[in-house]
XYZ file of C-alpha atoms in Angstrom:
521
model
C -0.033 0.178 0.119
C 2.688 2.577 0.924
C 4.147 1.635 -2.410
C 0.959 2.629 -4.460
C 0.939 5.795 -2.688
C 4.105 6.701 -3.696
C 3.530 5.843 -7.300
C 0.665 8.223 -7.029
C 2.493 11.536 -5.760
C 5.213 10.666 -8.465
C 2.594 10.569 -11.755
C 0.544 13.508 -10.235
C 2.401 16.331 -11.672
C 3.073 14.601 -14.879
C -0.993 14.448 -15.552
C -1.123 18.202 -14.539
C 1.391 18.539 -17.466
C -0.278 16.639 -19.706
C -3.729 18.382 -19.004
C -2.331 21.838 -19.689
C -0.294 20.599 -23.187
C -3.944 19.109 -24.450
C -5.292 22.271 -23.599
C -2.773 24.530 -25.452
C -3.159 22.262 -28.135
C -6.757 22.680 -28.417
C -6.584 26.497 -28.418
C -7.931 27.117 -25.146
C -5.151 29.579 -24.830
C -6.588 31.974 -27.216
C -4.572 33.953 -29.891
C -5.489 33.852 -33.343
C -6.026 29.631 -33.463
C -8.598 30.435 -30.758
C -10.403 33.340 -32.719
C -10.468 30.904 -35.643
C -11.844 27.922 -33.259
C -14.799 30.789 -32.425
C -15.484 31.398 -36.262
C -13.932 34.841 -36.163
C -12.982 36.494 -40.006
C -9.360 36.251 -41.370
C -8.930 39.889 -41.167
C -9.342 39.977 -37.351
C -7.347 37.418 -36.960
C -4.485 38.875 -39.099
C -4.930 42.255 -36.886
C -4.693 40.438 -33.945
C -1.614 38.190 -34.970
C 0.361 41.280 -35.954
C 2.435 43.124 -33.474
C 2.531 46.513 -34.911
C -1.242 46.742 -33.424
C -0.270 45.277 -29.592
C -1.382 48.109 -27.146
C -0.102 45.851 -24.227
C 2.875 48.642 -23.650
C 0.423 51.167 -24.047
C 0.329 52.785 -20.136
C -2.626 54.287 -18.383
C -2.602 56.610 -15.548
C -1.287 54.408 -13.029
C 1.386 53.135 -15.348
C 2.747 56.654 -16.598
C 2.671 57.629 -12.729
C 4.671 54.716 -11.551
C 7.057 55.615 -14.480
C 7.493 58.691 -13.319
C 8.423 57.582 -9.887
C 10.887 55.414 -11.191
C 12.841 58.081 -13.691
C 12.841 60.312 -10.273
C 14.735 57.549 -8.439
C 16.928 56.466 -11.419
C 17.816 60.556 -12.053
C 18.812 60.486 -8.484
C 21.235 57.720 -9.047
C 22.661 59.304 -11.983
C 23.301 62.862 -10.092
C 25.131 60.551 -7.635
C 27.237 58.652 -10.189
C 29.306 61.910 -12.208
C 30.717 59.235 -14.700
C 27.311 58.122 -15.890
C 26.704 59.037 -19.696
C 23.523 61.084 -18.864
C 25.014 63.156 -16.165
C 26.210 65.669 -18.758
C 22.931 65.979 -20.419
C 20.896 65.813 -16.981
C 23.151 69.007 -16.068
C 22.121 70.974 -19.148
C 18.676 70.060 -18.830
C 18.699 71.197 -15.324
C 20.187 74.481 -16.676
C 17.964 74.872 -19.204
C 14.839 74.437 -16.349
C 16.731 77.549 -14.317
C 16.965 79.630 -17.602
C 12.877 79.284 -17.844
C 12.629 80.124 -14.429
C 14.422 83.351 -14.767
C 12.371 84.502 -17.257
C 15.273 83.855 -20.578
C 12.619 81.923 -22.570
C 14.775 82.279 -25.911
C 18.169 81.116 -24.257
C 15.988 78.042 -22.818
C 13.772 77.533 -25.889
C 17.273 76.873 -27.667
C 18.818 74.926 -25.059
C 15.989 72.379 -24.952
C 16.014 72.065 -28.619
C 19.264 71.541 -28.553
C 19.282 68.899 -25.907
C 16.327 66.492 -27.573
C 18.347 66.628 -31.099
C 21.336 65.605 -29.141
C 19.616 62.828 -27.113
C 17.884 61.574 -30.508
C 21.448 61.435 -31.659
C 22.387 58.685 -29.214
C 19.932 55.750 -30.450
C 19.096 57.242 -33.667
C 21.697 57.850 -36.851
C 21.422 60.245 -39.539
C 21.291 56.871 -41.415
C 18.206 55.249 -39.612
C 16.473 58.764 -40.284
C 17.042 58.814 -43.880
C 15.722 55.276 -44.312
C 12.837 56.107 -42.468
C 11.800 58.934 -44.054
C 11.951 57.105 -47.627
C 10.655 54.045 -46.193
C 13.488 51.966 -46.897
C 14.561 50.628 -43.349
C 12.522 48.910 -40.792
C 10.629 51.400 -38.788
C 10.473 49.217 -35.422
C 14.377 50.139 -35.014
C 12.756 52.629 -32.617
C 9.500 51.956 -31.577
C 7.790 53.998 -28.796
C 5.195 51.529 -28.392
C 7.806 48.832 -27.438
C 10.472 50.960 -25.932
C 9.878 54.058 -23.522
C 12.879 55.779 -25.620
C 14.903 58.396 -23.419
C 13.292 59.720 -20.559
C 15.962 63.123 -20.823
C 14.593 63.272 -24.296
C 10.851 63.531 -23.409
C 11.377 65.828 -20.588
C 13.152 68.298 -23.357
C 10.677 67.764 -25.720
C 7.862 68.570 -23.064
C 9.837 71.587 -21.735
C 10.195 73.266 -25.368
C 6.280 73.198 -25.464
C 6.247 74.882 -22.221
C 8.743 77.531 -23.150
C 6.858 78.157 -26.305
C 3.492 78.591 -24.117
C 5.183 81.024 -21.618
C 6.294 83.352 -24.807
C 2.742 83.257 -25.952
C 3.884 81.487 -29.048
C 1.152 78.747 -29.486
C 1.087 77.595 -33.058
C 4.805 76.747 -31.956
C 3.645 74.907 -28.668
C 1.101 72.711 -30.401
C 3.692 71.633 -32.882
C 6.039 70.550 -29.882
C 3.557 68.918 -28.328
C 2.267 66.804 -31.012
C 5.993 65.685 -31.981
C 6.090 64.841 -28.151
C 2.944 62.888 -28.486
C 3.766 61.315 -31.850
C 7.199 60.013 -30.007
C 6.003 59.063 -26.824
C 2.040 58.410 -26.699
C 2.573 57.153 -23.353
C 4.649 59.927 -22.536
C 4.887 60.937 -18.239
C 3.625 64.643 -19.405
C -0.040 63.461 -20.870
C -2.271 64.998 -18.489
C -0.311 68.517 -18.922
C -0.142 68.073 -22.575
C -3.616 67.739 -22.897
C -4.681 70.607 -20.925
C -2.269 73.033 -22.241
C -3.663 71.980 -25.815
C -7.195 72.421 -24.480
C -6.607 75.605 -23.402
C -4.799 76.666 -26.792
C -8.071 75.287 -28.633
C -10.073 77.533 -26.495
C -8.201 80.378 -27.604
C -8.167 80.036 -30.966
C -11.884 78.854 -31.196
C -12.780 82.056 -29.567
C -14.567 80.265 -26.726
C -14.153 81.948 -23.063
C -11.642 82.088 -20.815
C -8.515 83.457 -21.754
C -5.750 80.722 -22.338
C -3.369 79.615 -19.365
C -5.534 81.999 -16.694
C -7.059 78.779 -14.803
C -6.439 75.214 -14.058
C -8.088 71.931 -15.424
C -10.376 72.085 -12.038
C -11.766 75.539 -13.023
C -12.822 74.347 -17.134
C -16.151 75.066 -17.549
C -18.610 72.515 -19.073
C -18.056 73.597 -22.984
C -22.239 73.371 -23.677
C -23.013 75.506 -20.559
C -21.097 78.795 -21.691
C -22.706 81.621 -22.472
C -23.862 82.687 -26.268
C -19.883 83.225 -27.462
C -18.893 86.275 -29.347
C -19.606 87.018 -33.249
C -16.776 85.045 -35.071
C -14.294 86.903 -37.016
C -15.479 86.924 -40.767
C -11.429 87.373 -41.587
C -10.431 83.823 -39.318
C -13.130 82.053 -41.076
C -11.069 82.473 -44.230
C -8.077 79.588 -43.779
C -5.925 81.017 -46.559
C -5.451 84.481 -45.488
C -2.483 85.076 -43.813
C -2.220 86.360 -39.636
C 1.251 88.879 -39.988
C 0.105 90.434 -36.692
C -0.567 88.172 -33.992
C 2.152 85.995 -32.871
C -0.119 84.352 -30.669
C -2.240 82.708 -33.581
C -0.978 80.710 -36.454
C 0.105 82.113 -39.743
C -2.747 80.443 -41.405
C -6.113 78.376 -40.560
C -6.426 79.487 -36.902
C -9.900 77.677 -36.420
C -8.533 74.683 -38.423
C -5.549 74.513 -36.272
C -7.612 74.551 -33.103
C -9.783 71.607 -34.297
C -6.396 69.825 -34.518
C -5.378 70.347 -30.672
C -8.883 68.777 -29.625
C -8.809 66.309 -32.265
C -5.249 65.222 -30.748
C -6.527 65.557 -27.510
C -9.218 62.752 -27.691
C -7.077 60.847 -30.017
C -4.073 60.204 -27.886
C -5.783 60.287 -24.135
C -9.193 58.865 -24.888
C -9.768 58.037 -21.183
C -8.437 61.260 -19.860
C -10.722 64.148 -18.259
C -10.716 66.211 -21.086
C -11.685 63.642 -23.865
C -15.404 64.491 -23.863
C -14.760 68.062 -23.090
C -12.692 68.105 -26.362
C -15.224 66.763 -28.366
C -18.193 68.697 -27.181
C -15.906 71.944 -27.712
C -15.262 70.837 -31.642
C -19.170 69.849 -32.074
C -20.128 73.261 -30.890
C -17.871 74.857 -32.957
C -19.205 73.248 -35.782
C -22.543 74.432 -34.508
C -21.552 77.709 -34.639
C -20.047 77.867 -37.969
C -23.262 76.287 -39.634
C -21.258 72.824 -40.405
C -24.400 71.131 -39.229
C -22.955 67.364 -40.953
C -19.768 67.502 -38.824
C -21.491 68.942 -35.883
C -24.082 66.068 -35.996
C -21.072 63.417 -36.229
C -19.236 64.610 -33.304
C -22.260 64.778 -31.077
C -23.047 61.110 -31.983
C -19.589 60.208 -31.085
C -19.853 62.068 -27.708
C -23.055 59.625 -26.880
C -21.293 56.524 -28.330
C -18.170 56.724 -26.801
C -18.862 58.528 -23.471
C -22.172 57.641 -22.150
C -20.896 58.540 -18.746
C -20.144 62.251 -19.803
C -21.471 65.494 -17.926
C -22.501 66.530 -21.880
C -24.429 63.149 -22.337
C -27.643 65.138 -22.342
C -26.637 67.901 -24.208
C -25.181 65.651 -26.642
C -28.646 64.216 -27.154
C -30.901 67.682 -26.963
C -28.606 69.610 -29.153
C -27.460 66.876 -31.165
C -31.169 66.473 -32.393
C -31.595 69.612 -33.326
C -28.390 69.644 -35.341
C -29.528 66.584 -37.009
C -32.541 68.175 -37.855
C -30.986 71.130 -39.228
C -28.564 69.085 -41.708
C -32.108 67.606 -43.203
C -31.895 69.290 -46.809
C -35.640 68.733 -47.754
C -37.790 66.157 -49.074
C -36.495 65.473 -52.103
C -33.027 64.003 -50.333
C -32.351 61.530 -48.200
C -34.421 60.840 -45.082
C -31.626 59.426 -42.533
C -31.087 62.757 -40.765
C -34.782 63.404 -40.315
C -35.295 59.739 -38.975
C -32.025 60.078 -36.655
C -33.341 63.650 -35.657
C -37.103 62.329 -34.392
C -35.381 59.029 -32.729
C -32.888 61.373 -30.835
C -36.139 63.626 -29.529
C -37.794 60.948 -28.503
C -34.911 59.406 -26.979
C -34.811 62.292 -24.745
C -38.032 62.522 -23.558
C -37.843 59.007 -22.426
C -34.167 59.115 -21.011
C -34.169 62.404 -19.132
C -37.479 62.790 -16.889
C -35.782 66.095 -15.251
C -36.254 67.977 -18.271
C -38.365 71.473 -17.323
C -41.503 71.932 -18.717
C -40.528 74.234 -21.719
C -38.035 72.042 -22.899
C -40.155 68.906 -22.726
C -43.167 70.718 -24.616
C -40.654 71.769 -27.403
C -39.179 68.786 -28.061
C -43.277 67.250 -28.078
C -43.725 70.179 -30.698
C -40.335 69.010 -32.494
C -41.556 65.378 -32.798
C -44.979 66.571 -34.254
C -43.247 68.771 -36.690
C -40.841 65.920 -37.773
C -43.933 63.598 -38.306
C -44.861 66.160 -40.508
C -41.877 66.422 -42.618
C -41.337 62.592 -42.784
C -45.653 62.974 -44.323
C -44.310 65.227 -46.744
C -41.217 63.400 -47.988
C -43.473 60.513 -48.734
C -46.210 62.926 -50.718
C -42.950 64.040 -52.743
C -42.180 60.460 -53.337
C -45.801 60.158 -54.775
C -45.686 63.621 -56.827
C -42.456 61.959 -58.364
C -44.153 58.709 -59.802
C -47.181 60.904 -60.883
C -44.585 62.478 -62.955
C -42.696 59.657 -63.894
C -45.680 57.691 -65.094
C -45.119 54.751 -62.711
C -49.066 54.039 -61.101
C -47.377 50.959 -58.954
C -45.698 52.968 -57.180
C -48.143 55.816 -56.509
C -50.371 53.459 -55.533
C -47.544 51.954 -53.221
C -46.860 55.200 -51.350
C -50.345 56.415 -51.303
C -51.549 53.117 -48.947
C -47.918 53.874 -46.985
C -49.370 57.235 -46.285
C -52.733 55.980 -45.410
C -51.583 53.264 -42.976
C -48.903 55.155 -41.134
C -50.593 58.592 -40.739
C -54.281 58.031 -41.451
C -54.884 61.323 -39.861
C -52.780 63.242 -41.641
C -53.881 65.885 -44.235
C -51.640 63.945 -46.773
C -53.846 60.916 -46.526
C -56.840 62.683 -47.645
C -55.101 63.510 -50.685
C -53.665 59.909 -50.864
C -57.337 58.610 -50.993
C -58.552 60.993 -53.674
C -55.417 59.828 -55.806
C -56.507 56.199 -55.464
C -60.077 57.143 -56.086
C -58.816 58.678 -59.770
C -56.721 56.000 -60.451
C -59.566 53.164 -59.865
C -61.511 55.520 -62.329
C -59.133 56.062 -64.743
C -58.803 52.324 -64.828
C -62.427 51.678 -65.179
C -62.852 54.078 -68.423
C -59.483 52.958 -69.819
C -58.336 56.735 -69.855
C -54.948 57.360 -70.038
C -54.538 60.501 -67.689
C -55.109 64.120 -67.835
C -51.349 64.951 -68.754
C -49.364 63.408 -71.666
C -46.238 61.652 -71.163
C -44.332 60.145 -74.021
C -42.693 57.792 -71.148
C -45.700 56.761 -69.540
C -47.265 53.400 -70.152
C -50.600 53.371 -71.656
C -53.166 52.442 -69.264
C -55.773 50.800 -71.655
C -56.034 47.312 -71.038
C -55.629 44.545 -73.347
C -58.209 42.396 -74.627
C -56.492 39.322 -72.769
C -56.639 41.551 -69.331
C -60.511 42.511 -70.102
C -61.502 39.156 -70.851
C -62.861 40.095 -74.204
C -62.962 37.691 -77.098
C -60.415 38.336 -79.665
C -61.513 38.721 -83.134
C -59.746 37.495 -86.307
C -57.458 39.633 -87.840
C -58.913 40.648 -91.068
C -56.185 40.776 -94.183
C -54.960 43.855 -95.429
C -56.784 44.862 -98.396
C -54.959 45.171 -101.980
C -54.020 48.974 -102.988
C -56.438 49.758 -105.506
C -54.282 51.531 -107.480
C -53.284 50.001 -110.927
C -50.197 51.672 -110.978
C -46.930 48.959 -110.905
C -45.113 48.509 -107.785
C -41.847 50.402 -108.347
C -38.089 49.906 -106.994
C -37.139 52.493 -104.656
C -34.768 53.671 -107.583
C -37.758 54.089 -109.631
C -40.005 55.565 -107.491
C -42.024 58.437 -108.869
C -41.787 61.822 -106.951
C -44.750 62.830 -104.796
C -47.319 64.841 -105.713
C -48.361 67.424 -103.309
C -51.594 65.796 -102.620
C -49.559 62.698 -101.494
C -47.523 64.956 -99.111
C -46.408 62.520 -96.240
C -47.991 63.381 -92.579
C -46.025 65.514 -90.420
C -45.229 63.940 -87.061
C -44.479 65.812 -84.110
C -40.715 65.822 -83.021
C -42.182 64.833 -79.403
C -43.615 61.839 -80.766
C -40.664 61.290 -82.834
C -38.041 61.676 -80.408
C -40.084 61.220 -76.938
C -40.846 57.642 -77.002
C -37.577 55.963 -77.483
C -39.357 52.408 -77.558
C -42.420 53.117 -79.862
C -43.600 50.633 -82.159
C -42.656 51.393 -85.817
C -45.359 53.004 -87.766
C -44.614 51.093 -91.105
C -42.219 48.048 -91.695
C -39.012 49.271 -92.764
C -38.864 49.101 -96.970
C -36.173 46.503 -98.072
C -34.437 46.588 -101.365
C -35.262 43.269 -103.198
C -31.812 41.479 -104.805
C -31.470 41.474 -108.290
C -31.980 38.371 -110.468
C -29.296 36.616 -111.918
C -29.937 37.766 -115.378
C -29.862 41.052 -114.423
C -26.231 42.308 -113.100
C -25.538 44.764 -110.380
C -24.406 47.840 -110.706
C -21.225 46.717 -109.456
C -21.059 43.854 -111.769
C -21.682 46.308 -114.580
C -19.093 48.419 -114.098
C -16.706 45.905 -113.634
C -17.623 44.570 -117.223
C -17.324 47.729 -118.999
C -13.814 47.690 -118.079
């Protein structure tokens, strides 16, 4: 018995290893094989297997904070070791920070820019940059997603943007911040960078609060602001240069402001200012009359940030903007339907609406219903002009079934009664349409007996039939009947009025004209 127990203890770990190996072989470990077993498409499997789209090394707020603590500890170690290769560059960085604190902005800007370039040369040669520029080398030689780069270069790029921000050269500061986010997507300074970009965008888009005057905690809700001042007509034109104000970009101030907001919610999608940036972008497009883009941004805010403080405003304002993007009954009705759905959803989701807002939303829902009725009636008139009675009947019944109490329902009934009367009388309608089908029914449809076709009577004239070349000239009494050009070209699929006249082939005894010519030669 003692021997058997010892044998069981020895076999137990081998059984566990065998079970784990079978699980890995069957695809239980996930990955591309697991996706294939779950019936995913080949595109999704290829996307998951591609290492370029791996987000495992993208840092969140906690990881960025830990990275900052780790760098502070390493920084003290570098200072304690004068022989370190980074000690000299770290001293240059601290001297540049001292220049910035002393107000020597130009000297500090040059020092931060020179330091960033020097640190970049330590890991990236000119040959690597040249091959990457032309797409000839491996772009993963320095991948910021898999390697967190150089901390001194990261700090130098951030302080370069801060120096330019302090000099009120906001366009240059935006370029420096974008360069930092491009090289270090999970930078330790991400919160401060997004805050600065948000201030720059508010200033350029002419929303209240002067740039740099207040912090993140005092940023107002974008949708709760007072009505902004009238937008500058000069700044609306992107190609007109700005040669006097150094705090604004040379071209396209509004476009650069929207680009700064876009950089916020792309690089820090879960950050505290991501929903604010989307709301501010949507409000600016609403002010400038770009209703289609504003509706798209409000929709993105509703879908991506349901816990945002702007969620209610995104529903209410988004429904108004979506309705404003509707161009009339002759166009697509998607925006009309979306606006009606948003207003109905707002009435159901937000019971705390004040009576005035609720009454206005209910009136707008009724207005949208009338617009949908007008759109369907416009389709009825379209098919009437085209002469397609089937389409007229279909949409008339659609109006009567969906909106039986509308004024268009009574008009639809009158149209159906008129169609029934025309079918009974066999008339083709009051207006002539060359492309319309004939409304007269065939004898087969009416059930009448088909009379046998009578033979065509022979011509009473004794004049012998002549060949086309010998046909006599027409007299004035025999002038052909003039055909209207509308009848000739209007109906392209009409039946020919008479069969074509074909020339009979020459007999064997009578040579053709070409043969006679050849014989004379």
